[in-house]
Coordinates of C-alpha atoms and ligand atoms in Angstrom, one line a residue:
M229 CA 86.7 131.6 113.3
S230 CA 87.8 129.0 110.7
N231 CA 88.5 125.5 112.0
F232 CA 89.5 122.8 109.6
Y233 CA 88.4 120.1 112.1
T234 CA 85.0 121.4 113.3
D235 CA 84.0 122.5 109.8
N236 CA 84.6 118.9 108.4
P237 CA 82.6 116.4 110.4
D238 CA 83.6 113.6 108.1
I239 CA 87.0 113.4 109.8
R240 CA 85.4 112.7 113.2
F241 CA 82.9 110.3 111.5
C242 CA 85.8 108.3 110.0
L243 CA 87.7 108.2 113.3
D244 CA 84.5 107.0 115.1
G245 CA 84.3 104.1 112.7
Q246 CA 87.6 102.6 114.1
D247 CA 87.9 100.5 117.2
M248 CA 89.5 103.3 119.2
D249 CA 89.1 101.5 122.5
R250 CA 91.4 98.8 121.2
A251 CA 93.9 101.4 120.0
I252 CA 93.8 103.2 123.3
A253 CA 94.1 99.9 125.3
L254 CA 97.2 98.9 123.3
R255 CA 98.8 102.3 123.5
E256 CA 98.1 103.1 127.1
G257 CA 97.9 99.7 128.8
D258 CA 97.0 100.2 132.4
F259 CA 97.4 104.0 132.0
G260 CA 100.5 103.8 134.2
E261 CA 102.1 106.8 132.5
A262 CA 99.5 109.0 134.2
K263 CA 101.6 108.5 137.4
I264 CA 104.7 109.8 135.6
Y265 CA 103.4 112.5 133.2
E266 CA 101.0 115.1 134.4
F267 CA 99.3 115.3 130.9
A268 CA 99.0 111.5 130.3
P269 CA 95.3 110.3 130.3
R270 CA 94.0 108.3 133.3
D271 CA 91.4 106.4 131.4
A272 CA 90.0 105.8 127.9
A273 CA 87.5 108.7 128.2
E274 CA 90.3 111.1 129.0
A275 CA 92.4 109.8 126.1
R276 CA 89.5 110.4 123.7
E277 CA 89.1 113.9 125.1
Q278 CA 92.8 114.6 124.5
Y279 CA 92.5 113.4 120.9
E280 CA 89.5 115.7 120.3
A281 CA 91.3 118.6 121.9
V282 CA 94.4 118.1 119.7
L283 CA 92.3 117.8 116.6
K284 CA 90.4 121.0 117.4
L285 CA 93.6 122.9 118.2
A286 CA 95.3 121.7 114.9
G287 CA 92.1 122.5 113.0
E288 CA 92.2 126.0 114.4
I289 CA 95.9 126.7 113.6
C290 CA 95.3 125.4 110.1
G291 CA 92.2 127.4 109.4
E292 CA 93.2 130.6 111.2
F293 CA 96.9 130.8 110.6
V294 CA 98.4 128.4 108.0
A295 CA 95.8 128.7 105.3
L296 CA 96.2 132.5 105.2
R297 CA 100.0 132.2 104.5
A298 CA 100.0 129.4 101.9
E299 CA 99.6 131.8 98.9
I300 CA 102.6 134.0 99.7
I301 CA 104.8 131.0 100.6
D302 CA 103.9 129.4 97.2
K303 CA 104.7 132.7 95.4
E304 CA 108.0 133.5 97.1
G305 CA 109.3 130.0 98.0
N306 CA 112.5 129.4 100.0
T307 CA 115.9 130.7 99.3
Y308 CA 119.3 129.0 98.8
R309 CA 122.5 130.8 99.5
D310 CA 126.1 129.4 99.9
G311 CA 125.0 125.9 101.0
E312 CA 122.3 127.2 103.3
V313 CA 118.5 126.9 102.8
I314 CA 116.6 129.9 104.3
L315 CA 113.0 128.9 104.9
H316 CA 110.4 131.5 103.9
P317 CA 109.7 133.5 107.1
Q318 CA 105.9 132.7 106.9
L319 CA 106.7 129.0 106.6
R320 CA 109.0 129.3 109.7
A321 CA 106.1 131.1 111.5
C322 CA 103.8 128.2 110.7
I323 CA 106.3 125.7 112.0
D324 CA 106.7 127.7 115.1
R325 CA 102.9 127.7 115.7
F326 CA 102.9 123.9 115.6
R327 CA 105.9 123.8 117.9
E328 CA 104.3 126.2 120.4
A329 CA 101.1 124.0 120.3
D330 CA 103.3 120.9 121.0
L331 CA 102.1 119.2 117.8
M332 CA 105.4 118.0 116.4
G333 CA 105.6 114.6 118.2
L334 CA 102.0 113.5 117.9
S335 CA 102.4 109.8 117.9
M336 CA 105.8 109.6 119.7
P337 CA 106.2 108.2 123.2
R338 CA 105.9 110.6 126.1
R339 CA 109.4 109.8 127.3
F340 CA 110.8 111.7 124.3
G341 CA 108.3 114.6 124.6
G342 CA 105.6 113.1 122.3
L343 CA 101.9 112.9 122.9
N344 CA 101.5 109.2 122.3
M345 CA 98.5 109.6 120.0
P346 CA 97.3 106.9 117.5
Q347 CA 98.2 106.9 113.9
S348 CA 94.7 107.7 112.8
V349 CA 94.7 110.9 114.8
K350 CA 98.1 111.9 113.4
I351 CA 96.8 111.2 109.9
A352 CA 93.8 113.4 110.5
V353 CA 96.0 116.3 111.6
I354 CA 98.3 115.8 108.6
E355 CA 95.2 116.0 106.3
M356 CA 94.1 119.3 107.8
V357 CA 97.6 120.7 107.5
A358 CA 97.7 119.8 103.8
R359 CA 94.3 121.4 103.2
A360 CA 95.8 124.6 104.6
D361 CA 99.2 124.3 102.9
A362 CA 100.5 121.1 101.2
S363 CA 104.1 122.3 101.6
L364 CA 103.9 122.7 105.4
M365 CA 102.6 119.2 105.6
N366 CA 105.9 118.0 104.2
I367 CA 107.6 119.3 107.3
V368 CA 104.9 118.6 110.0
G369 CA 104.4 115.1 108.4
L370 CA 108.0 114.2 108.7
Q371 CA 107.2 113.0 112.2
D372 CA 107.2 109.5 110.7
I373 CA 111.0 109.6 110.6
A374 CA 111.1 110.1 114.3
E375 CA 109.0 106.9 114.7
T376 CA 111.5 105.0 112.5
I377 CA 114.4 106.2 114.6
E378 CA 112.5 105.2 117.7
T379 CA 111.9 101.7 116.3
F380 CA 115.4 101.0 115.0
A381 CA 118.1 103.3 116.6
P382 CA 120.2 102.4 119.6
E383 CA 119.2 104.1 122.9
N384 CA 121.9 106.7 122.9
L385 CA 121.0 108.0 119.4
K386 CA 117.3 108.1 120.4
N387 CA 118.1 110.1 123.5
D388 CA 120.3 112.4 121.4
V389 CA 117.8 113.3 118.6
L390 CA 114.3 112.4 119.5
P391 CA 113.5 115.1 122.1
G392 CA 114.6 117.8 119.6
L393 CA 112.4 116.3 116.9
C394 CA 109.3 115.9 119.2
D395 CA 109.8 119.5 120.4
G396 CA 110.1 120.7 116.8
E397 CA 113.4 122.4 117.6
S398 CA 114.9 120.2 114.9
T399 CA 113.5 118.6 111.8
A400 CA 114.3 115.5 109.8
A401 CA 114.6 114.1 106.3
M402 CA 114.4 110.7 104.6
V403 CA 117.3 110.4 102.3
F404 CA 116.9 107.6 99.8
T405 CA 116.8 108.8 96.2
E406 CA 119.9 109.2 94.0
P407 CA 120.2 110.1 90.3
D408 CA 120.3 106.4 89.3
A409 CA 118.1 105.1 92.1
G410 CA 114.6 106.4 92.1
S411 CA 111.8 103.7 92.1
D412 CA 114.6 101.1 92.1
L413 CA 116.1 101.9 95.5
G414 CA 118.0 98.6 95.5
S415 CA 120.5 100.3 93.2
V416 CA 121.5 103.0 95.7
R417 CA 125.2 103.6 95.5
L418 CA 126.1 106.2 98.3
R419 CA 128.9 104.5 100.1
A420 CA 129.2 103.8 103.8
D421 CA 132.5 102.6 105.4
C422 CA 132.8 101.5 109.0
E423 CA 135.5 103.6 110.8
D424 CA 135.0 102.4 114.3
E425 CA 132.7 99.5 115.0
A426 CA 132.8 99.9 118.8
R427 CA 131.6 103.5 118.5
N428 CA 129.2 102.6 115.6
L429 CA 130.9 105.3 113.6
W430 CA 130.7 105.2 109.8
R431 CA 131.8 107.6 107.0
L432 CA 129.4 108.3 104.1
N433 CA 130.4 109.5 100.6
G434 CA 128.2 110.2 97.6
S435 CA 125.2 112.3 96.6
K436 CA 121.5 112.2 97.0
R437 CA 118.8 114.2 95.1
F438 CA 115.2 115.2 95.4
I439 CA 115.3 115.2 99.2
T440 CA 112.4 116.9 101.0
N441 CA 113.7 119.1 103.8
G442 CA 117.2 117.7 103.1
C443 CA 118.4 120.8 104.9
G444 CA 116.9 119.4 108.2
D445 CA 119.0 118.6 111.2
V446 CA 118.6 114.8 111.3
L447 CA 118.9 112.7 108.2
V448 CA 118.0 109.0 107.8
V449 CA 120.2 107.9 104.9
L450 CA 120.0 104.7 102.9
A451 CA 123.6 103.7 101.9
R452 CA 125.6 100.8 100.6
S453 CA 127.5 99.3 103.5
E454 CA 128.4 96.0 101.7
H455 CA 130.3 97.2 98.6
D456 CA 130.5 93.8 97.0
V457 CA 126.8 92.9 97.6
P458 CA 124.5 94.3 94.9
G459 CA 120.8 95.1 95.3
A460 CA 118.8 95.6 98.5
R461 CA 120.9 93.2 100.6
G462 CA 123.9 95.4 100.5
L463 CA 122.1 98.4 102.0
S464 CA 121.9 99.7 105.5
S465 CA 120.3 102.8 107.2
F466 CA 122.3 105.5 108.9
L467 CA 121.6 108.4 111.0
V468 CA 123.5 111.5 110.0
K469 CA 123.4 114.9 111.6
K470 CA 123.5 118.2 109.7
G471 CA 127.0 119.6 109.8
E472 CA 130.4 117.9 109.2
G473 CA 130.6 116.5 105.7
V474 CA 127.0 117.3 104.6
R475 CA 126.6 120.0 102.0
I476 CA 123.3 121.1 100.3
R477 CA 124.3 121.7 96.7
R478 CA 121.0 123.3 95.5
I479 CA 117.3 123.3 96.0
E480 CA 115.0 122.4 93.1
N481 CA 112.9 124.8 91.1
K482 CA 109.7 122.9 90.8
L483 CA 106.0 122.8 89.7
G484 CA 104.4 122.9 93.1
I485 CA 104.8 122.6 96.9
H486 CA 107.1 125.6 96.7
G487 CA 107.4 125.9 100.5
S488 CA 108.9 122.5 100.7
P489 CA 112.6 122.6 100.1
T490 CA 113.7 119.8 97.8
C491 CA 117.5 119.4 98.2
E492 CA 120.4 117.9 96.5
I493 CA 122.9 116.7 99.1
Q494 CA 126.6 115.9 98.9
F495 CA 128.1 113.7 101.6
N496 CA 131.9 114.1 101.9
N497 CA 133.2 111.7 104.6
A498 CA 130.1 112.6 106.7
P499 CA 130.0 110.8 110.1
G500 CA 127.0 108.5 110.4
H501 CA 125.6 105.9 112.8
L502 CA 124.1 102.6 111.7
I503 CA 120.4 102.3 112.8
G504 CA 118.6 98.9 112.5
T505 CA 120.3 95.7 111.4
R506 CA 123.1 95.9 109.0
K507 CA 122.2 94.8 105.4
R508 CA 118.5 95.3 106.2
G509 CA 118.4 99.0 105.5
L510 CA 115.9 98.8 102.7
I511 CA 114.0 95.9 104.1
D512 CA 113.5 97.2 107.7
A513 CA 113.9 101.0 108.2
A514 CA 113.0 102.1 104.7
M515 CA 109.9 99.8 104.5
E516 CA 108.8 101.0 107.9
I517 CA 109.0 104.6 106.7
M518 CA 107.2 103.6 103.5
N519 CA 104.2 102.2 105.4
G520 CA 103.8 105.4 107.4
A521 CA 104.7 107.6 104.5
R522 CA 102.1 106.1 102.1
I523 CA 99.2 106.9 104.4
G524 CA 100.9 110.3 105.2
I525 CA 101.0 111.2 101.5
A526 CA 97.5 109.9 101.0
A527 CA 96.4 112.2 103.7
Q528 CA 98.3 115.1 102.0
A529 CA 96.4 114.3 98.8
I530 CA 93.1 114.2 100.5
G531 CA 93.7 117.5 102.3
I532 CA 94.6 119.2 98.9
A533 CA 91.5 117.7 97.3
E534 CA 89.3 118.9 100.2
A535 CA 90.5 122.4 99.7
A536 CA 89.9 122.3 95.9
A537 CA 86.4 120.8 96.2
R538 CA 85.4 123.4 98.7
E539 CA 86.6 126.2 96.5
A540 CA 84.7 124.7 93.5
V541 CA 81.5 124.5 95.5
R542 CA 81.9 128.1 96.7
Y543 CA 82.5 129.4 93.2
S544 CA 79.7 127.4 91.6
E545 CA 77.1 128.9 93.9
S546 CA 77.9 132.5 92.9
R547 CA 78.8 132.1 89.3
V548 CA 75.7 132.7 87.1
Q549 CA 75.6 131.8 83.4
F550 CA 72.5 131.5 81.2
G551 CA 70.6 133.1 84.0
K552 CA 71.3 130.5 86.6
A553 CA 74.0 129.5 89.0
I554 CA 76.3 126.9 87.4
R555 CA 75.9 124.9 90.6
I556 CA 72.5 123.6 89.4
M557 CA 73.6 122.6 85.9
P558 CA 73.8 118.8 85.7
P559 CA 77.3 118.5 84.2
V560 CA 78.6 120.8 86.9
Y561 CA 76.9 119.2 89.9
E562 CA 78.0 115.8 88.6
M563 CA 81.6 117.0 88.9
L564 CA 81.0 118.5 92.4
A565 CA 79.3 115.3 93.6
N566 CA 82.0 113.0 92.2
M567 CA 84.6 115.1 93.9
R568 CA 82.9 114.7 97.3
I569 CA 82.3 110.9 96.8
R570 CA 85.9 110.3 95.9
I571 CA 87.3 112.4 98.8
E572 CA 85.1 110.6 101.3
A573 CA 86.0 107.2 99.9
A574 CA 89.7 108.0 100.1
R575 CA 89.4 109.3 103.6
A576 CA 87.4 106.2 104.7
L577 CA 90.2 104.0 103.3
N578 CA 93.1 106.1 104.6
I579 CA 91.8 106.4 108.2
R580 CA 91.1 102.6 108.2
S581 CA 94.6 102.0 106.9
A582 CA 96.0 104.2 109.6
H583 CA 94.1 102.3 112.2
I584 CA 95.5 99.0 110.8
V585 CA 99.0 100.4 110.9
E586 CA 98.3 101.6 114.5
L587 CA 97.3 98.2 115.7
L588 CA 100.3 96.6 113.9
K589 CA 102.8 99.0 115.5
S590 CA 101.4 98.6 119.0
L591 CA 101.4 94.8 118.7
Q592 CA 105.0 95.0 117.3
V593 CA 106.0 96.9 120.4
R594 CA 104.4 94.3 122.6
A595 CA 106.1 91.5 120.7
N596 CA 109.5 93.2 121.0
E597 CA 109.0 93.5 124.7
Q598 CA 108.0 89.8 124.9
K599 CA 104.6 90.7 126.1
A600 CA 102.5 89.5 123.2
T601 CA 100.1 86.6 123.8
A602 CA 99.9 83.8 121.2
E603 CA 96.7 85.3 119.9
E604 CA 98.3 88.7 119.5
K605 CA 101.3 87.2 117.7
A606 CA 98.8 85.6 115.2
E607 CA 97.0 88.9 114.8
L608 CA 100.3 90.6 114.2
K609 CA 101.0 88.3 111.3
V610 CA 97.7 89.1 109.7
L611 CA 98.0 92.8 110.3
T612 CA 101.5 92.9 108.8
R613 CA 100.2 91.5 105.6
L614 CA 97.0 93.5 105.6
A615 CA 98.9 96.8 106.1
A616 CA 101.2 95.9 103.2
A617 CA 98.1 95.6 101.1
V618 CA 96.0 98.5 102.2
T619 CA 98.7 101.2 102.5
P620 CA 99.7 101.1 98.8
L621 CA 96.0 100.9 97.8
S622 CA 95.3 104.0 99.9
K623 CA 98.1 106.0 98.4
Y624 CA 97.3 104.9 94.9
F625 CA 93.6 105.8 95.2
A626 CA 94.0 109.0 97.2
T627 CA 96.7 110.6 95.1
E628 CA 95.1 109.8 91.7
M629 CA 91.8 111.0 93.2
S630 CA 93.4 114.3 94.3
N631 CA 94.8 114.9 90.8
Q632 CA 91.3 114.3 89.3
V633 CA 89.5 116.4 91.9
C634 CA 91.9 119.4 91.4
D635 CA 91.6 119.0 87.6
D636 CA 87.8 119.1 88.0
A637 CA 87.9 122.0 90.4
I638 CA 89.7 124.1 87.7
Q639 CA 87.0 122.9 85.2
V640 CA 84.3 124.1 87.5
L641 CA 85.9 127.5 87.8
G642 CA 86.4 127.7 84.0
G643 CA 88.9 130.3 82.9
S644 CA 89.1 131.7 86.4
G645 CA 90.4 128.4 87.6
Y646 CA 93.4 128.8 85.3
M647 CA 94.3 132.1 86.9
K648 CA 96.4 132.9 89.9
D649 CA 93.5 134.9 91.3
Y650 CA 92.0 131.7 92.7
P651 CA 93.9 129.0 94.7
V652 CA 92.7 126.0 92.6
E653 CA 95.7 126.3 90.2
R654 CA 98.0 126.0 93.2
Y655 CA 96.1 122.9 94.5
F656 CA 96.4 121.4 91.1
R657 CA 100.2 122.0 91.0
D658 CA 100.6 120.7 94.6
A659 CA 98.5 117.6 94.0
R660 CA 100.7 116.5 91.1
I661 CA 103.6 115.4 93.2
T662 CA 101.5 113.1 95.5
N663 CA 101.3 110.3 92.9
I664 CA 105.1 110.5 92.3
Y665 CA 107.0 110.7 95.5
E666 CA 107.1 108.0 98.2
G667 CA 106.6 105.5 95.3
T668 CA 104.8 106.3 92.1
T669 CA 101.3 105.1 91.4
Q670 CA 102.8 102.3 89.2
L671 CA 104.9 101.2 92.2
Q672 CA 101.9 101.3 94.5
V673 CA 100.2 98.9 92.1
V674 CA 103.3 96.6 92.3
G675 CA 103.0 96.9 96.1
A676 CA 99.3 96.2 96.3
I677 CA 98.9 93.3 93.9
G678 CA 100.5 90.7 96.1
G679 CA 98.1 91.3 99.0
I680 CA 95.2 91.0 96.5
T681 CA 96.3 87.8 94.8
S682 CA 97.2 86.2 98.1
G683 CA 93.7 86.8 99.3
V684 CA 94.7 89.0 102.3
L685 CA 92.6 91.9 101.2
G686 CA 89.7 89.6 100.1
N687 CA 89.6 88.1 103.6
D688 CA 89.2 91.5 105.1
L689 CA 86.6 92.4 102.6
D690 CA 84.6 89.2 103.3
Q691 CA 84.6 90.1 107.0
L692 CA 83.3 93.6 106.3
V693 CA 80.6 92.1 104.0
K694 CA 79.6 89.4 106.5
K695 CA 79.1 92.0 109.2
G696 CA 77.4 94.5 106.9
L697 CA 74.8 92.0 105.6
E698 CA 73.3 92.0 109.0
G699 CA 73.0 95.8 109.2
A700 CA 71.0 98.7 107.8
A701 CA 72.9 98.9 104.5
R702 CA 72.5 95.2 103.7
D703 CA 71.3 96.0 100.2
L704 CA 74.6 97.8 99.4
F705 CA 76.7 95.0 100.9
A706 CA 74.6 92.5 98.8
Q707 CA 75.8 94.3 95.7
V708 CA 79.4 93.9 96.8
Q709 CA 78.7 90.2 97.4
E710 CA 77.2 89.8 94.0
L711 CA 80.4 91.2 92.3
R712 CA 82.8 89.3 94.6
P713 CA 83.1 86.1 92.5
M714 CA 84.3 88.2 89.5
L715 CA 87.2 89.5 91.6
D716 CA 88.1 85.9 92.5
E717 CA 87.9 85.0 88.8
A718 CA 90.1 87.9 87.9
I719 CA 92.7 86.9 90.5
A720 CA 92.7 83.4 89.2
L721 CA 93.2 84.5 85.6
H722 CA 96.1 86.8 86.8
K723 CA 97.8 84.0 88.7
E724 CA 97.3 81.4 86.0
N725 CA 99.0 83.5 83.4
K726 CA 102.7 82.7 83.3
D727 CA 103.6 85.7 81.0
Q728 CA 105.2 88.2 83.4
E729 CA 104.8 91.1 81.0
F730 CA 101.1 90.4 80.6
R731 CA 100.6 90.3 84.3
E732 CA 102.4 93.6 84.8
L733 CA 100.3 95.2 82.0
Y734 CA 97.0 94.0 83.6
A735 CA 97.9 94.3 87.3
R736 CA 96.3 97.8 87.6
R737 CA 93.0 96.4 86.4
V738 CA 93.1 93.7 89.1
V739 CA 94.0 96.3 91.7
D740 CA 91.1 98.5 90.5
L741 CA 88.6 95.6 90.8
A742 CA 89.7 94.9 94.4
L743 CA 89.8 98.6 95.2
D744 CA 86.2 99.2 93.9
L745 CA 84.8 96.4 96.1
Y746 CA 86.8 97.4 99.1
L747 CA 85.7 101.1 98.8
G748 CA 82.2 99.9 98.2
A749 CA 82.2 98.0 101.5
L750 CA 83.7 100.9 103.4
L751 CA 81.1 103.4 102.0
A752 CA 78.3 100.9 102.7
E753 CA 79.5 100.6 106.3
Q754 CA 79.3 104.4 106.5
A755 CA 75.8 104.4 104.9
A756 CA 74.7 102.1 107.7
R757 CA 76.1 104.3 110.4
G758 CA 75.6 107.8 108.9
G759 CA 72.4 109.6 108.0
E760 CA 70.7 110.3 104.7
R761 CA 73.7 112.1 103.1
K762 CA 76.0 109.2 103.6
R763 CA 73.4 106.8 102.2
A764 CA 73.0 109.0 99.1
L765 CA 76.8 109.3 98.7
A766 CA 77.2 105.5 98.8
E767 CA 74.3 104.9 96.4
A768 CA 76.0 107.3 93.9
F769 CA 79.3 105.5 94.3
F770 CA 77.7 102.2 93.6
A771 CA 75.9 103.6 90.6
N772 CA 79.2 104.4 88.9
M773 CA 81.2 101.6 90.4
K774 CA 79.2 98.7 89.0
G775 CA 79.6 99.8 85.4
R776 CA 83.3 100.5 85.9
F777 CA 83.8 97.2 87.6
R778 CA 82.2 95.1 84.8
E779 CA 84.1 97.0 82.2
N780 CA 87.4 96.3 83.9
F781 CA 86.5 92.7 84.3
A782 CA 85.6 92.4 80.7
A783 CA 88.9 93.9 79.6
L784 CA 90.8 91.5 81.8
K785 CA 88.9 88.5 80.5
D786 CA 89.4 89.7 76.9
G787 CA 93.1 90.0 77.7
S788 CA 94.0 91.8 74.5
R789 CA 97.7 91.4 73.6
V790 CA 97.8 94.3 71.1
L791 CA 99.9 96.5 73.4
L792 CA 102.2 93.7 74.4
E793 CA 103.0 92.9 70.8
K794 CA 102.7 96.4 69.1
H795 CA 103.5 99.0 71.7
G796 CA 106.8 99.9 70.0
L797 CA 105.0 100.3 66.7
I798 CA 102.3 102.5 68.3
V799 CA 104.7 104.7 70.2
G800 CA 106.9 105.0 67.1
L801 CA 110.1 103.3 68.5
Q802 CA 110.2 100.3 66.2
Ligands
FAD214 C1 109.3 117.1 95.1 C2 110.0 115.8 95.4 C3 110.3 115.5 96.7 C4 110.9 114.2 97.0 N1 111.3 113.9 98.3 C5 112.0 112.8 98.5 C6 112.5 112.6 99.8 O1 112.3 113.3 100.8 N2 113.4 111.5 100.0 C7 113.7 110.7 99.0 O2 114.4 109.7 99.2 N3 113.2 110.9 97.7 C8 112.3 111.9 97.5 N4 111.9 112.1 96.2 C9 112.1 111.2 95.2 C10 110.9 110.4 94.8 O3 110.6 109.5 95.7 C11 111.2 109.8 93.4 O4 111.2 110.8 92.4 C12 110.2 108.7 93.0 O5 110.3 107.6 93.8 C13 110.3 108.3 91.5 O6 111.7 108.0 91.2 P1 112.3 108.7 89.9 O7 112.0 110.2 89.9 O8 113.7 108.3 89.8 O9 111.5 108.1 88.7 P2 111.8 106.7 88.0 O10 112.0 105.6 89.0 O11 112.8 106.9 87.0 O12 110.4 106.4 87.3 C14 110.0 107.0 86.0 C15 108.7 106.3 85.5 O13 108.9 104.9 85.4 C16 107.9 104.2 86.1 N5 108.5 103.0 86.7 C17 109.7 102.8 87.2 N6 109.9 101.5 87.6 C18 108.8 100.9 87.4 C19 108.3 99.5 87.6 N7 109.0 98.6 88.2 N8 107.0 99.2 87.2 C20 106.2 100.2 86.6 N9 106.6 101.4 86.4 C21 107.9 101.8 86.8 C22 107.5 105.2 87.3 O14 106.2 104.8 87.8 C23 107.5 106.5 86.5 O15 106.3 106.6 85.8 C24 111.2 113.3 95.9 C25 110.8 113.7 94.6 C26 110.3 114.9 94.4 C27 109.9 115.2 92.9

């Protein structure tokens, strides 16, 4: 029996590192829902048991069912005919499996048919799904959209669409991108006109492209409601149902994630309903989706990397060259070890980020219900800023890591890795989208830099170090502490420089410095808690990290202007 949860104890280890008692207390309160729903937990121990059961069940479906179908889905893809998208029958079968297991509304409230599980548990499930089939993750992972509808939509719309989404009977799509509005969503043009304010009825006209599962039943659409207001302030979010005025024009023919239908959609006077506050479409609804989507895509990237690394290890043990298994050749085991270190670093950061988002969302609910104490309100402010810093950092690191790991996995397999006979070429193709959609790597750097220069991330880092210096891995934490003043110096240099172009060019280096120390602290924390293997893994991370950190710092201090002044000449455009 293959189970993607029980065969990967690191997932449980990362979850155990979070303050689950707090997450449960905020989600379940006095466990009052146990009186209403038969399946709701009666205490924290029962809640934990339920999380464990869900993780095991999802792990089994992924290992025993989904993973066996990924290759054929990748090979044959979905079909488009006369405005209809016909999902591959095996993809449909996988969705049905998740439906039957009641795993389509993991973190949604029970009143809509959800399981009310924390974000960290949901993220762990998403990672396992992606390890089995990255395409399927794009449908199972769209549960975030239901959460956004739950947060922003009026009650009648919630009651209309959320039970279907939690049940898996219907699926959703996040409809933002247009031909002229990709990274720059503030220039979205699709037009929304109010037809009947009392009935909250709008009409949408225009087109969208590159929409994952755009053929889904419930669409959250970013549109321009204020025609004379340019930029983000003229945008609002709308809920549109498949049907009247919505036509799928085509599905894209693309490099990877072949099971995930990427649609071009035409809206012709399609009826829609405003969700959230008018003119705050990009600021509220879209940003809420972004926070969840960043950790979701990071989990997808980690899942793909996990699959690739395992395949590489398997192959390296049986492949013999020069009379010995390639597995024991230093350049090969260096690649294998680096894959494992990066994957576990990414998972540590992503599960922590999910936990931060979880606490933030729970406190937001309490604040909205006027139940938050003064202390909780203060914590909410800190968490809002911390989530805005760690989620782009996590997406940036995990998705770049996944590309590197899949590239190395092909290298370990040599020529065989390049062939369709092994799945690593598919992992490589699937990983490539992760650092593009839901905000490219460059945009994640833009998203993360503010939280680094404002000191939000540094404060969290200092708390981790302070605690860690008293524990079993104090020597590793001391190394973070030793490098810490250089991060402050780098931030000061960045802030002092008034040349915006210079700052943009060097932002990634500042982000990398902060990321290296933060990951160092997370792995040191794991070394203190885990056994000999976690300690060795952290030591190996530090051995590489310190050199990389100093090199980055030196380049920042040096501050060469050659690219600023001569990039046109070098590229050949001047
Ligand atoms: C398979 C697939 C599925 C998708 N699914 C969805 C979906 O479900 N819903 C949806 O709304 N969209 C979706 N997208 C769209 C996706 O989010 C965008 O493609 C992505 O945000 C990048 O936009 P773009 O392609 O227009 O590239 P551009 O914005 O044109 O970017 C091109 C390059 O310029 C860089 N760049 C742009 N601006 C900056 C800047 N300010 N600073 C530094 N660098 C910059 C980018 O990093 C990139 O390297 C999907 C795309 C794909 C390929």
